[in-house]
Short mmCIF file of C-alpha atoms and ligand atoms in Angstrom, two decimals:
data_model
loop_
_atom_site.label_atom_id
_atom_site.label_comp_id
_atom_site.label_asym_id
_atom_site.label_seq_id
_atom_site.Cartn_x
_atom_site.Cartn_y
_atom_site.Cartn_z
CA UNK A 21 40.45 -13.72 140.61
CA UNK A 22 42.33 -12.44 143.36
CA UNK A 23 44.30 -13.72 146.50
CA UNK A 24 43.72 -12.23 149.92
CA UNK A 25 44.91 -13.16 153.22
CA UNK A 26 41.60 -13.59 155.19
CA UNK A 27 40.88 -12.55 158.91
CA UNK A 28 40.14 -15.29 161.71
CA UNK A 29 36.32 -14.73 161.39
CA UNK A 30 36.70 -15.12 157.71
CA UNK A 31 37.39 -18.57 158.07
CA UNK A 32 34.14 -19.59 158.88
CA UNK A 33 32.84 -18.34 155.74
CA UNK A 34 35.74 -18.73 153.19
CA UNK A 35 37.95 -21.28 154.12
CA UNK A 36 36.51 -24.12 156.38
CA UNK A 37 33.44 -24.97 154.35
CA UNK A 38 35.79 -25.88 151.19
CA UNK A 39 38.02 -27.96 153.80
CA UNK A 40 34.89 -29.01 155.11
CA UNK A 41 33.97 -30.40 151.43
CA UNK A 42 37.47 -31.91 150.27
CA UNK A 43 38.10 -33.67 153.86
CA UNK A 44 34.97 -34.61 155.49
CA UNK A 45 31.56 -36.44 155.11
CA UNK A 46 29.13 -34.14 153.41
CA UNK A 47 26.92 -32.17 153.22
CA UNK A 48 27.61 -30.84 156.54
CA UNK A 49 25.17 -30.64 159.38
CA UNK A 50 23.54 -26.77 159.66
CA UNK A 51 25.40 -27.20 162.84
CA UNK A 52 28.76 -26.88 161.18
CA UNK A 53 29.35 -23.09 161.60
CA UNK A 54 28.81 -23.52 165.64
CA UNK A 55 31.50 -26.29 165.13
CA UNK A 56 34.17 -24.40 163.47
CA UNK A 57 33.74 -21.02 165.54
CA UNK A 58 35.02 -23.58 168.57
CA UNK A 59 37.59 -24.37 166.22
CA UNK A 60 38.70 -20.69 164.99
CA UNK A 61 41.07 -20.16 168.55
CA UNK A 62 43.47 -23.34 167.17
CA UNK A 63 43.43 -21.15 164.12
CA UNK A 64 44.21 -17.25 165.41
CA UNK A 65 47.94 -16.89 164.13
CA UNK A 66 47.87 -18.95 161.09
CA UNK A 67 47.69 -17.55 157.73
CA UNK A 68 45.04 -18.48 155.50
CA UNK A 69 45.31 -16.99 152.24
CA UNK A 70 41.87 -17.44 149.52
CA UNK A 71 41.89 -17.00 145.94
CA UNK A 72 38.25 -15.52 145.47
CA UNK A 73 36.22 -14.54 142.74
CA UNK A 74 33.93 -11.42 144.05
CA UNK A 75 32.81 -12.72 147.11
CA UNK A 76 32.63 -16.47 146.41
CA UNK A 77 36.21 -18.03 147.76
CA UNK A 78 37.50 -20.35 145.15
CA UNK A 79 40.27 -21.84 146.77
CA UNK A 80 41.84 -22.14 150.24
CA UNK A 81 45.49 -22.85 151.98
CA UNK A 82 46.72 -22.09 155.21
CA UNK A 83 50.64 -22.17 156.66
CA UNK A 84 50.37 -22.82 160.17
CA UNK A 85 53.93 -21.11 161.89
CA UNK A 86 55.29 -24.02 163.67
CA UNK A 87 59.35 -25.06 164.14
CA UNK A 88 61.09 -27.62 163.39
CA UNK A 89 64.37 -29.61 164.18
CA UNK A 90 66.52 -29.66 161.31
CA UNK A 91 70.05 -31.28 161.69
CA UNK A 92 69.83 -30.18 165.53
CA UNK A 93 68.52 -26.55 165.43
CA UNK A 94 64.85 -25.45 165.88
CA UNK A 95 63.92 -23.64 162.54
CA UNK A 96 60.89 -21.45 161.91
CA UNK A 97 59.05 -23.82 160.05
CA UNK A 98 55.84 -23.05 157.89
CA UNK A 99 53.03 -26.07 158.02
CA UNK A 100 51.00 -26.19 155.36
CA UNK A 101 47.48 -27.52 155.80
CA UNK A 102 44.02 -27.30 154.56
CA UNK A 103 44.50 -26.66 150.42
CA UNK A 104 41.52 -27.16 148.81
CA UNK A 105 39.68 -25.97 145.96
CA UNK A 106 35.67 -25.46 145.07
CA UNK A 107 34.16 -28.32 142.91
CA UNK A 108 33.67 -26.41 139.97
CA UNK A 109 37.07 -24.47 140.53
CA UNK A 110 39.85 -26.96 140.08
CA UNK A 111 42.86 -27.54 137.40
CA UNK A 112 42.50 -23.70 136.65
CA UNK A 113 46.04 -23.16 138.58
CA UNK A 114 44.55 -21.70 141.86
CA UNK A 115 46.43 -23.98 144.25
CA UNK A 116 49.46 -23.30 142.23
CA UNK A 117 48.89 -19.20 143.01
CA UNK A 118 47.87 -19.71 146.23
CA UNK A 119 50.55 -21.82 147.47
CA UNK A 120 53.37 -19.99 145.66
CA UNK A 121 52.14 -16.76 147.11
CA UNK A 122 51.27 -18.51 150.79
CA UNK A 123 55.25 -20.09 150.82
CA UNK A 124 56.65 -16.38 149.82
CA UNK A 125 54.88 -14.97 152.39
CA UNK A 126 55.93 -17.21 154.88
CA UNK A 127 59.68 -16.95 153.61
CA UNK A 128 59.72 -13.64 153.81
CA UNK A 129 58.46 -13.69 157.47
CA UNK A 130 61.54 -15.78 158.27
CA UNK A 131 60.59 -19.44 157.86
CA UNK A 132 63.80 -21.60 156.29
CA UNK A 133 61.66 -24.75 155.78
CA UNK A 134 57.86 -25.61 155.36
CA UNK A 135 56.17 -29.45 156.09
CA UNK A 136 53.12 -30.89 154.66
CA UNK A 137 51.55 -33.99 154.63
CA UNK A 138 50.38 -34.49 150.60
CA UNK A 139 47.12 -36.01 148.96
CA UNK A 140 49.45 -37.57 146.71
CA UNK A 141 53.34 -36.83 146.77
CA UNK A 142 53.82 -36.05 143.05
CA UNK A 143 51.60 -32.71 143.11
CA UNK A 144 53.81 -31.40 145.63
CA UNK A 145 57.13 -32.83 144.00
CA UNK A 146 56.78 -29.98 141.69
CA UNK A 147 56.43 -27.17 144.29
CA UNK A 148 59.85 -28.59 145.60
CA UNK A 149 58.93 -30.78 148.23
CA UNK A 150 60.46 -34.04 148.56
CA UNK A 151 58.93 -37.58 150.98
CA UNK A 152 60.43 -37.59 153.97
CA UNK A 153 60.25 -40.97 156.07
CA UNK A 154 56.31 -41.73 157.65
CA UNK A 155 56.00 -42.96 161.29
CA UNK A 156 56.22 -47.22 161.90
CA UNK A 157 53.31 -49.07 163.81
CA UNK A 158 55.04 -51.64 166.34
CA UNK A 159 52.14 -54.24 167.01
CA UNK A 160 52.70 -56.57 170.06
CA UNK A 161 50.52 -58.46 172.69
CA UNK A 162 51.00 -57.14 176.42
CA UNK A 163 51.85 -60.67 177.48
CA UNK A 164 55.09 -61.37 175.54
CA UNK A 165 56.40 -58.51 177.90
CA UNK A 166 55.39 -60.85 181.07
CA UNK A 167 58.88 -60.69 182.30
CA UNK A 168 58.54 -56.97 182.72
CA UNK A 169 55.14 -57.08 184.87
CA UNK A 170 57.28 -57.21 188.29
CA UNK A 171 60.23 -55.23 187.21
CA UNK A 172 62.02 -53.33 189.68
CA UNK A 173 63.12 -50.36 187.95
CA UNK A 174 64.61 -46.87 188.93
CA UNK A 175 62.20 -45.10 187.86
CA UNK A 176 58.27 -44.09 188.14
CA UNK A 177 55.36 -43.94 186.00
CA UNK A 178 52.19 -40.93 185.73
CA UNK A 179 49.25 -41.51 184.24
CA UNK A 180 46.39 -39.16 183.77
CA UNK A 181 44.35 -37.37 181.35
CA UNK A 182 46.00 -35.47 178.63
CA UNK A 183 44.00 -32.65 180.11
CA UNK A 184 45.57 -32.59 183.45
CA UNK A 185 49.25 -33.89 182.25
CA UNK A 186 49.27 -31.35 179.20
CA UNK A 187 51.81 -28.88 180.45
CA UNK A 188 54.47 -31.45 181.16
CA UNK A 189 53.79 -33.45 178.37
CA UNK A 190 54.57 -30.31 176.05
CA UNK A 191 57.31 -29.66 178.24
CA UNK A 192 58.91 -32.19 177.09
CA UNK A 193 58.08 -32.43 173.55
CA UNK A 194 59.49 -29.14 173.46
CA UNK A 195 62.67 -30.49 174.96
CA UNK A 196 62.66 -33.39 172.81
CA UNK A 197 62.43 -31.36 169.36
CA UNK A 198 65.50 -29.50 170.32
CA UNK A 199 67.47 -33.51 170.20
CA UNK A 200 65.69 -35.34 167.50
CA UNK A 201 66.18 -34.61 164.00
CA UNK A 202 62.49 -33.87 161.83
CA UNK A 203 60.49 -33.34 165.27
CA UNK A 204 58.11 -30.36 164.69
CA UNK A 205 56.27 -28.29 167.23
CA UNK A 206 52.93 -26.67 166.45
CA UNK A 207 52.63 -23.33 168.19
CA UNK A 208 51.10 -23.14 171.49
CA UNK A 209 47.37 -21.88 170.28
CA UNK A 210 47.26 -24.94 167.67
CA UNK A 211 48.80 -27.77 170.49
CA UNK A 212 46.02 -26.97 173.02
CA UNK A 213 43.36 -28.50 170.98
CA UNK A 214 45.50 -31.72 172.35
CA UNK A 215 44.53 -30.49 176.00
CA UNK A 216 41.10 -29.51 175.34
CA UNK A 217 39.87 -32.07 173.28
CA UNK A 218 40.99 -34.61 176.19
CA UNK A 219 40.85 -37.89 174.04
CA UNK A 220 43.98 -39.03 175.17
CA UNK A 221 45.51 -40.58 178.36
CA UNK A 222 49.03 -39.66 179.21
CA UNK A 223 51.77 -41.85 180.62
CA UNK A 224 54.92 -40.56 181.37
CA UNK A 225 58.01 -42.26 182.46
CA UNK A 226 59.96 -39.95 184.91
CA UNK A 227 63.03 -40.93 186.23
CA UNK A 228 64.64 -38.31 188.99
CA UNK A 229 61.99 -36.29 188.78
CA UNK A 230 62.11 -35.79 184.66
CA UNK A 231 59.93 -36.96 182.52
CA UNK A 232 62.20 -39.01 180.23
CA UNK A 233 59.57 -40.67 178.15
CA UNK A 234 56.17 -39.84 176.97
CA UNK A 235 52.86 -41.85 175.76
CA UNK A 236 49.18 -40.12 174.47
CA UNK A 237 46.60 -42.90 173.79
CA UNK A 238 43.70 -44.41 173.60
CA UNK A 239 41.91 -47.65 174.06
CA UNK A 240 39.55 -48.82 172.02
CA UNK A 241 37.99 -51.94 174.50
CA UNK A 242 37.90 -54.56 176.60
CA UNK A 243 40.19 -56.94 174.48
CA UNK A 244 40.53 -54.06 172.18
CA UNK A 245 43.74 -52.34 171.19
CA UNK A 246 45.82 -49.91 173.51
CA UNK A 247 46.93 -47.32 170.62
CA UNK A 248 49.35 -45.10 171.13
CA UNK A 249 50.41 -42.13 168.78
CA UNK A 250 54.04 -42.01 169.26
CA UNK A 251 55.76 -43.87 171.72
CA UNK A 252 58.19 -41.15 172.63
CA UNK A 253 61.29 -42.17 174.47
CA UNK A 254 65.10 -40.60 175.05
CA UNK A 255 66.33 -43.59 176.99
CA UNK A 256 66.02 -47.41 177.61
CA UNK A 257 65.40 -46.71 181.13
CA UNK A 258 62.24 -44.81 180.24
CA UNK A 259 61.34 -47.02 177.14
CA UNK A 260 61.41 -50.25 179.43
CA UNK A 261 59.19 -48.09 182.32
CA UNK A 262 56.59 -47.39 179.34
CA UNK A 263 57.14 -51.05 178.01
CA UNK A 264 56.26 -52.39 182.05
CA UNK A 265 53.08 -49.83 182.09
CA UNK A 266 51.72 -51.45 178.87
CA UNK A 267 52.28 -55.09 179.92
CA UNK A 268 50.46 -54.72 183.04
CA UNK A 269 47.31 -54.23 180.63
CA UNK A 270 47.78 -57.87 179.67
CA UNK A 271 44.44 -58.70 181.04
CA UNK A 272 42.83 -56.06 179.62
CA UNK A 273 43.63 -55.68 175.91
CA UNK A 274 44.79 -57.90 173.23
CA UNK A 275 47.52 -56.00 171.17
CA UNK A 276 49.84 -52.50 172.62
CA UNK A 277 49.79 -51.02 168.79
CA UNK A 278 52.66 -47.66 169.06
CA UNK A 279 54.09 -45.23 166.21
CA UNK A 280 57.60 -45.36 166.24
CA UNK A 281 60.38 -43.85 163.83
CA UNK A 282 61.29 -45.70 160.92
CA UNK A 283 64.71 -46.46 162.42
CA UNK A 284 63.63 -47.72 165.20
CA UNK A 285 63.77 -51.62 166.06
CA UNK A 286 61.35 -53.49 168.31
CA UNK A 287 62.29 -56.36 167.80
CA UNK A 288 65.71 -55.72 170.10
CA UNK A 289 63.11 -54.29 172.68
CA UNK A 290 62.90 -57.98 174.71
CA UNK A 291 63.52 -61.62 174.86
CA UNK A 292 60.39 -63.49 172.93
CA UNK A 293 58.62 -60.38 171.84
CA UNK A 294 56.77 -61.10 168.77
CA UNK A 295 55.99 -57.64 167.30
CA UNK A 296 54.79 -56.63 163.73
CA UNK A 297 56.48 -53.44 161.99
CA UNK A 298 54.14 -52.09 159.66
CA UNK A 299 54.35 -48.91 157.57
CA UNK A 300 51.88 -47.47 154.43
CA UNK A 301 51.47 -44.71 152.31
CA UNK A 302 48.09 -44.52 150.78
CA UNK A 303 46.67 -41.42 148.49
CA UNK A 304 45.32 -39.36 149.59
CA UNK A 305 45.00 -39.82 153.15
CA UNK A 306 47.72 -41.68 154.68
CA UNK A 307 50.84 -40.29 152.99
CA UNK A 308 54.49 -40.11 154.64
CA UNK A 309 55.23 -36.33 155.20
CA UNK A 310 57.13 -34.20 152.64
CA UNK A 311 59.81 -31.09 153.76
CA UNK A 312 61.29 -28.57 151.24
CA UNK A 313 64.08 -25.66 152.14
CA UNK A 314 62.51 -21.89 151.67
CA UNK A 315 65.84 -20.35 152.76
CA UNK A 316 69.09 -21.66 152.16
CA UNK A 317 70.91 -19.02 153.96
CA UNK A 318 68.92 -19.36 156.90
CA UNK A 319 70.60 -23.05 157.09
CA UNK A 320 73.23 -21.55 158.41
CA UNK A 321 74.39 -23.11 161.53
CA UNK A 322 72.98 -26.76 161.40
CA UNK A 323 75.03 -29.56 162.23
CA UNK A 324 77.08 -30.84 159.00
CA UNK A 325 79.89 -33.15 158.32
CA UNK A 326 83.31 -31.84 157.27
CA UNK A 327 82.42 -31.05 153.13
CA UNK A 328 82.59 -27.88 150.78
CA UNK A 329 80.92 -27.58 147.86
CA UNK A 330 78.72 -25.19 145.48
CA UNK A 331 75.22 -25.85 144.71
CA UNK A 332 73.45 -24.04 141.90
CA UNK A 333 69.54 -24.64 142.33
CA UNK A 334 67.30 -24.09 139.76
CA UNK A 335 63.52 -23.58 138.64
CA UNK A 336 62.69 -22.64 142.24
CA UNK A 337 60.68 -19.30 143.00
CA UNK A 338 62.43 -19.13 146.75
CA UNK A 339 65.75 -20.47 146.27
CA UNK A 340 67.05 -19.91 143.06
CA UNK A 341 70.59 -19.29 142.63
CA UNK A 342 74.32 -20.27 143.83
CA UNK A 343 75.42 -21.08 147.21
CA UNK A 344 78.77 -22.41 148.32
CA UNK A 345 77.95 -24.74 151.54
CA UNK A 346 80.63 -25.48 154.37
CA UNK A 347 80.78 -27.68 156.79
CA UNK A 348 84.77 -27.63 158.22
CA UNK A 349 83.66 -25.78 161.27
CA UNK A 350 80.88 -28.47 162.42
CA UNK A 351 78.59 -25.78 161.55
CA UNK A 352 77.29 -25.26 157.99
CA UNK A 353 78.49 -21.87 156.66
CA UNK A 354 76.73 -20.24 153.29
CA UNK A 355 78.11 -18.25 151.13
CA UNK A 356 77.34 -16.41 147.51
CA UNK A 357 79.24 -17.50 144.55
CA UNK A 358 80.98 -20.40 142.35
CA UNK A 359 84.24 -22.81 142.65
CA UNK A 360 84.94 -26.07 143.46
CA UNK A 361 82.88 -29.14 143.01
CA UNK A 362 79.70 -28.19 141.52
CA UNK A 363 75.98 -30.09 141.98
CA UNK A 364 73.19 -28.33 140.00
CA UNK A 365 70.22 -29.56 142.19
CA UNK A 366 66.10 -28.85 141.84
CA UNK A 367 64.73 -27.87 145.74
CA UNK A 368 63.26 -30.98 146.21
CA UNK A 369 67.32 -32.07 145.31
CA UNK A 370 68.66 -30.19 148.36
CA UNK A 371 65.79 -30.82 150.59
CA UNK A 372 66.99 -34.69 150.26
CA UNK A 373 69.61 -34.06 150.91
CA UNK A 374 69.51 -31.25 153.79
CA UNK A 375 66.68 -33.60 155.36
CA UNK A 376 69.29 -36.62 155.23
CA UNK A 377 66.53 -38.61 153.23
CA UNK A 378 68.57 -39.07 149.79
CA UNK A 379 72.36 -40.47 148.77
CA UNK A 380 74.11 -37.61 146.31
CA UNK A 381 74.09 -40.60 143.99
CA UNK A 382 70.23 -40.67 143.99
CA UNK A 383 69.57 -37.80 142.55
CA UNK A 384 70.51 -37.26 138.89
CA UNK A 385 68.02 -41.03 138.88
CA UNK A 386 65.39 -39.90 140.30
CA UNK A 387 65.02 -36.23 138.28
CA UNK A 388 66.76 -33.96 141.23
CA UNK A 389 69.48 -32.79 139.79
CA UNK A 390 72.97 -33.03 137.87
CA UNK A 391 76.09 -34.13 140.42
CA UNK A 392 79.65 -35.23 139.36
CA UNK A 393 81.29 -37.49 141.33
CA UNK A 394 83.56 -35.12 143.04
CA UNK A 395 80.48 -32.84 144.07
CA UNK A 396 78.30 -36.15 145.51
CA UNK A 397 81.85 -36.74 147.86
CA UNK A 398 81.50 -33.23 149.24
CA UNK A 399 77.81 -33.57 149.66
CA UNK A 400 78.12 -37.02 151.17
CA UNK A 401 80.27 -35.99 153.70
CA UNK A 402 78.95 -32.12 154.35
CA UNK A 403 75.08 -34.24 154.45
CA UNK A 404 75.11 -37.61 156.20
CA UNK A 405 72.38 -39.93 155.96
CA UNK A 406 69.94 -39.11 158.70
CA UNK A 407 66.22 -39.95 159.41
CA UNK A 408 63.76 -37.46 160.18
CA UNK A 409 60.94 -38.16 162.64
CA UNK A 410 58.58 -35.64 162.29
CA UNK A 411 55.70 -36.67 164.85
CA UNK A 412 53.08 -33.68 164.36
CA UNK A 413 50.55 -34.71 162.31
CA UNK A 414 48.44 -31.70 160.07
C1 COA B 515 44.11 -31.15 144.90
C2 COA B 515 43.52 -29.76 144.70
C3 COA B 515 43.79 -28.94 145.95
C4 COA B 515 44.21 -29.13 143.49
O1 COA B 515 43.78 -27.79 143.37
P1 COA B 515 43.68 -27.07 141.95
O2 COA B 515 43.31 -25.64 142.22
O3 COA B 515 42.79 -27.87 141.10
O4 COA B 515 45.19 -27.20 141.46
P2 COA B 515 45.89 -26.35 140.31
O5 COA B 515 44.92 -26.16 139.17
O6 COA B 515 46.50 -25.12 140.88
O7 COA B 515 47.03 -27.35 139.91
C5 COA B 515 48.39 -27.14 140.16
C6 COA B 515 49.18 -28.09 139.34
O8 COA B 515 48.97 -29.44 139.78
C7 COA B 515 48.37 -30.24 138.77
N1 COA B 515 47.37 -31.06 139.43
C8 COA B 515 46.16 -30.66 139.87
N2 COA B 515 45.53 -31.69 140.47
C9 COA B 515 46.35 -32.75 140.39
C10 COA B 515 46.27 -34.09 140.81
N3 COA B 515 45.20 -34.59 141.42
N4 COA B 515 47.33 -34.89 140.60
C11 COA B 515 48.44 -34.44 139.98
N5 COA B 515 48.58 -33.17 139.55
C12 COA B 515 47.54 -32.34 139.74
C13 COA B 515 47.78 -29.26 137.79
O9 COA B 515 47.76 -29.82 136.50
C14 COA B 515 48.73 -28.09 137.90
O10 COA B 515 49.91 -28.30 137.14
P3 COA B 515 50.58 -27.06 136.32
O11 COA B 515 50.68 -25.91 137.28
O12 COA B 515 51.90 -27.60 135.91
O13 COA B 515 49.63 -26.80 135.22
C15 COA B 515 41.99 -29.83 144.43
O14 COA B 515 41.76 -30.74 143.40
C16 COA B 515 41.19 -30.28 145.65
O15 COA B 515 40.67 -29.44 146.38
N6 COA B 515 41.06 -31.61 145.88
C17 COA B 515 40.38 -32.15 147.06
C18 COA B 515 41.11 -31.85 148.35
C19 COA B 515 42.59 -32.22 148.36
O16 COA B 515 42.97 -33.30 147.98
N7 COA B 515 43.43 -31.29 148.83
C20 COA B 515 44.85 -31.47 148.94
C21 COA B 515 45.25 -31.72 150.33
S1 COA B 515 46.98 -31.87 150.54
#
């Protein structure tokens, strides 16, 4: 067995038909190959890496090189997407090669952290990775926001096809992952199959001039649902124009159904809004998304609280070793060597905590790592609680 990085082309042959078997209805239509050379341009700068036996590819994984907001600076970020092994060629410890090699790579090539959305959350646990928090639905019926249908507000609404709104609306996705905490951007060959597919309708809320809030959806029918993916606002003013778009569909469809962060709260949105706040994980396919640290040093310069303290990770293949972390400047500063308060922590241990999803305290319970009392201070105060919002979906 051996593991290769495989050219674009390549895929076709090697990589898509086992996603193609693990992900979707099978067998496949003799059409398929047509299908997936349309789909090789969302593909060209991602790195697929096979673990093949002569000719016959085994097993597949692919990190796409997207960035992400971590604690207020965009990081290279490495998605990971597509693992998936042949039928006959599973629990022989391919996926572990592949993906160990695939995240080393990617490391090395400067990415500090790496996303993935997990068939099931435990089989990634142990490569590091820890659950970060999944999008919210918000379910509500256009007509409990009647008293928004004549609202005078300063500010506009455009709506259009995602086709002909696409620049804008990545525009200002890009503007919004440099502000919110867990956003990640696909690069710009992977975020044009938004554009070209064209399944979407796009409202924006612009207020002088600047689009200050941001809709894709779809509607499934006459007294069908208007779904929206992610109901991105930055401000009331352009969460109350999007609100006053959707209630003028009162006529037209029975329930507005919009992702949301988890710490968001639609209830507060209006006066006699009845709304429903759902969230599930499901394995395989519906998981919450999980985040793990490649490169500690490359932290360097996130936002942090006022802490100091050494962390000593352990059984990692990227991160391995001792780091003093300090955050009196505002900044987070890393260093080499011991002293102080001391945490011994697994990745997934100080991906909780870097991510803002875990409490020090949390840790040594759930398997993470060891952390006196003095050491979960530091950390408390050097990592405060924060909730990612990671909106790409791969
Ligand atoms: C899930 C899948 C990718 C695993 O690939 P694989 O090549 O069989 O995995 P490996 O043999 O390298 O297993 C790696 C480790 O995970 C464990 N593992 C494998 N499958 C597991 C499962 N379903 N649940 C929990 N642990 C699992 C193995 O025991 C092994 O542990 P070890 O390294 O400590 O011995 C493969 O079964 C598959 O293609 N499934 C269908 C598609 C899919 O779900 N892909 C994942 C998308 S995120």
């Amino acid at each position: 067995m051996q593991v290769r990085r495989i050219s674009a082309e390549e895929r076709i042959s090697h990589s898509f038909p086992l996603q193609a078997y693990a992900f979707e209805q099978s067998p496949a239509p003799a059409a398929s190959a047509d299908r997936w050379r349309d789909y090789l341009p969302y593909n060209q700068g991602n790195r697929t890496l096979v673990a093949e036996d002569g000719d016959t590819a085994l097993a597949a994984a692919t990190a796409i090189p997207m960035r992400q907001n971590v604690r207020g600076q965009l990081l290279p970020m490495a998605g990971i997407a597509g693992v998936a092994t042949h039928p006959l060629a599973r629990r022989q410890g391919h996926v572990r090669t592949l993906l160990t090699t695939l995240l080393g790579e990617m490391r090395d090539e400067g990415h500090s952290v790496s996303v993935l959305y997990p068939f099931r959350p435990s089989f990634y646990a142990r490569f590091g990775y820890v659950t970060l928090p999944k999008r919210r639905s918000a379910s509500f019926s256009p007509g409990d926001l009647g008293d928004l249908v004549r609202a005078d507000l300063p500010g506009d609404v455009t709506w259009e096809r995602m086709s002909t709104g696409y620049d804008a609306y990545r525009e200002f996705m890009v503007r919004l992952a440099r502000e919110r905490h867990g956003l990640a951007l696909f690069p710009d060959y992977r975020d044009a199959r938004l554009r070209d597919d064209d399944e979407r309708w796009l409202v924006t809320a612009r207020v002088d001039g600047e689009v200050a809030g941001a809709a894709a959806y779809k509607v499934t029918g006459y007294n069908g649902e208007l779904q929206v993916d992610d109901l991105l606002v930055t401000t009331p003013l352009s969460r109350i124009l999007l609100l006053r778009f959707f209630a003028r569909h009162v006529d037209q469809v029975s329930r507005v159904v919009a992702g949301i962060p988890a710490d968001e709260l639609p209830e507060l949105w209006g006066t006699d809004l009845q709304v429903t706040v759902e969230g599930h994980t499901v394995i395989p396919n519906g998981n919450a998304p999980m985040a793990r640290v490649l490169s500690v040093q490359k932290l360097a310069g996130i936002t942090v609280g006022p802490g100091r303290v050494t962390v000593e990770i352990v059984d990692d293949p990227f991160i391995e070793g001792a780091f003093t972390l300090d955050g009196h400047g505002g900044t987070l500063e890393v260093g080499t060597g011991t002293g102080g308060p001391t945490a011994t922590l697994s990745a997934a241990g100080l991906s909780a905590l870097v991510y803002g999803v875990l409490d020090p305290a949390e840790l040594p319970l759930r398997g993470l790592g060891a952390v006196p009392a003095d050491a979960a201070g530091e950390l408390r105060a050097l990592f405060p609680r924060l909730v990612p919002y990671v909106v790409a979906d791969f």
